[in-house]
């Protein structure tokens, strides 16, 4: 069945132009002006924009943490992503003692209900000779990216020597290493001190995870990248000084790239000081208004490469059910840490919010051009993570993952408007102008206005190849 989308304005990472799009067999088959077709379904996109589906490089669905689990699973979270114009997500697989096959199988079982296309990154939290020997197999499974941590001592962190070794192995295999940059040792000293002094409120989550730990860790990882001759991608950059380090390293031809996430552009430690501050607890934490401004500047000047979400939602009050798809559901959440910030599950909702919030408060405010918006949220993640031009492009041969975007649509955003399975929204009451009208996944209409037409299991696992260093 062919679909001909007529009269839209196409927006890509580099161009904005008028054209029709012909979709056949789930792929874009032609992009041209004034097309006709004898039996295609015609969709009129007059006064609308057409984007390649969003590619979110950083999500955590159904992730066990602190005795609970992130509250969106691979159906609800991927459905929410689709409502916000995202058609591909990349989720992180915890490394289990049973090996990569075992770890990936566990996550594939969870992802059987995926509602949009997905792929995996592997958290590398332990490296020995047998893990090293298994890395080529992981790459051959289509998981070409590792995430390592310089924090979460005793849990996820590897020492610098192991990280350096991992970087070298990954580089030789054409794999990309992603790094969570904080200083775990400093954090481990500050947390017990704060608790002993009776500091238990959410702002202490930020005060015990200093910005300078992220800054020096970012430079340290860029330096490791140079010494290992292997590319590095710094996830969830949140401090202005990290952007300065990234800029410095890139000016010295180091193969280092950076991702930020919308909350770090809009919120600060002041939000953690609110009565409901636990809603903003994630790691790394919210910083300052100056950091927000430097991150925006880093996007404008293109020091950064991507905007992911780090979507990892929890209920604010998991003792009270919400209604999701006509059923009551409550999942323990932020209330677990009401007397102790170290027990608040770390993470924020945002997979649906990303494109609409960035459009209204990034593009419409002149901080991003429409083409940068597409580059950061779709094309660059597809290129860096080895999915381009299948994803992130409006080219003949690309998957027909298309967003028909209504730039005039007004929405009062918030939890009532969201399909993210949690009881709050960070952007509650924000006025939006611009929202997806229709979303297609490989030519299937899965979102039509407020109507969900997708279904669990529609998503395909994307085996990825070596990506580009941007
Ligand atoms: O608080 C967050 N971001 N939780 C998810 C884990 C991580 O480090 O990305
Ligand atoms: Zn992280
Ligand atoms: Zn994360």
GROMACS .gro file of N, CA, C and O and ligand atoms in nm, residues 58 60 63 65 147 149 152 180 236 281-284 310 312 346-348, ligand 1:
model
   81
   58UNK      N    1   1.911   0.758   2.428
   58UNK     CA    2   1.939   0.731   2.570
   58UNK      C    3   1.809   0.715   2.649
   58UNK      O    4   1.744   0.813   2.685
   60UNK      N    5   1.590   0.438   2.951
   60UNK     CA    6   1.594   0.326   3.048
   60UNK      C    7   1.451   0.281   3.076
   60UNK      O    8   1.382   0.341   3.159
   63UNK      N    9   1.374  -0.056   3.413
   63UNK     CA   10   1.508  -0.072   3.473
   63UNK      C   11   1.495  -0.086   3.626
   63UNK      O   12   1.449   0.006   3.692
   65UNK      N   13   1.580  -0.045   3.996
   65UNK     CA   14   1.665   0.050   4.070
   65UNK      C   15   1.609   0.072   4.210
   65UNK      O   16   1.489   0.097   4.225
  147UNK      N   17   2.858   0.141   2.750
  147UNK     CA   18   2.856   0.256   2.842
  147UNK      C   19   2.937   0.221   2.965
  147UNK      O   20   2.915   0.115   3.026
  149UNK      N   21   3.114   0.386   3.343
  149UNK     CA   22   3.077   0.483   3.447
  149UNK      C   23   3.200   0.521   3.529
  149UNK      O   24   3.276   0.432   3.570
  152UNK      N   25   2.913   0.583   4.077
  152UNK     CA   26   2.838   0.468   4.129
  152UNK      C   27   2.936   0.361   4.176
  152UNK      O   28   2.933   0.246   4.129
  180UNK      N   29   2.958   0.792   3.143
  180UNK     CA   30   2.888   0.869   3.247
  180UNK      C   31   2.997   0.935   3.330
  180UNK      O   32   3.074   0.866   3.398
  236UNK      N   33   2.463   1.251   2.881
  236UNK     CA   34   2.394   1.347   2.971
  236UNK      C   35   2.484   1.457   3.026
  236UNK      O   36   2.498   1.473   3.147
  281UNK      N   37   1.512   1.459   4.083
  281UNK     CA   38   1.634   1.384   4.121
  281UNK      C   39   1.672   1.285   4.012
  281UNK      O   40   1.597   1.191   3.982
  282UNK      N   41   1.786   1.311   3.952
  282UNK     CA   42   1.847   1.217   3.857
  282UNK      C   43   1.997   1.235   3.868
  282UNK      O   44   2.045   1.330   3.929
  283UNK      N   45   2.071   1.143   3.808
  283UNK     CA   46   2.217   1.153   3.811
  283UNK      C   47   2.270   1.154   3.669
  283UNK      O   48   2.232   1.066   3.591
  284UNK      N   49   2.358   1.250   3.640
  284UNK     CA   50   2.403   1.364   3.721
  284UNK      C   51   2.287   1.459   3.751
  284UNK      O   52   2.186   1.458   3.681
  310UNK      N   53   1.761   1.043   2.841
  310UNK     CA   54   1.789   0.970   2.965
  310UNK      C   55   1.657   0.939   3.037
  310UNK      O   56   1.649   0.943   3.159
  312UNK      N   57   1.399   0.788   3.234
  312UNK     CA   58   1.406   0.685   3.338
  312UNK      C   59   1.306   0.727   3.446
  312UNK      O   60   1.343   0.777   3.552
  346UNK      N   61   1.677   0.738   4.103
  346UNK     CA   62   1.736   0.841   4.016
  346UNK      C   63   1.677   0.831   3.876
  346UNK      O   64   1.692   0.728   3.810
  347UNK      N   65   1.620   0.939   3.830
  347UNK     CA   66   1.577   0.939   3.690
  347UNK      C   67   1.452   1.022   3.669
  347UNK      O   68   1.375   1.048   3.764
  348UNK      N   69   1.431   1.063   3.544
  348UNK     CA   70   1.323   1.156   3.508
  348UNK      C   71   1.248   1.106   3.386
  348UNK      O   72   1.307   1.043   3.298
  471LIG     O1   73   1.931   0.932   3.701
  471LIG     C1   74   1.948   0.868   3.599
  471LIG     N1   75   1.986   0.929   3.488
  471LIG     N2   76   1.932   0.736   3.594
  471LIG     C2   77   1.968   0.655   3.487
  471LIG     C3   78   2.108   0.603   3.494
  471LIG     C4   79   2.212   0.686   3.423
  471LIG     O2   80   2.319   0.705   3.479
  471LIG     O3   81   2.193   0.729   3.309
   0.00000   0.00000   0.00000
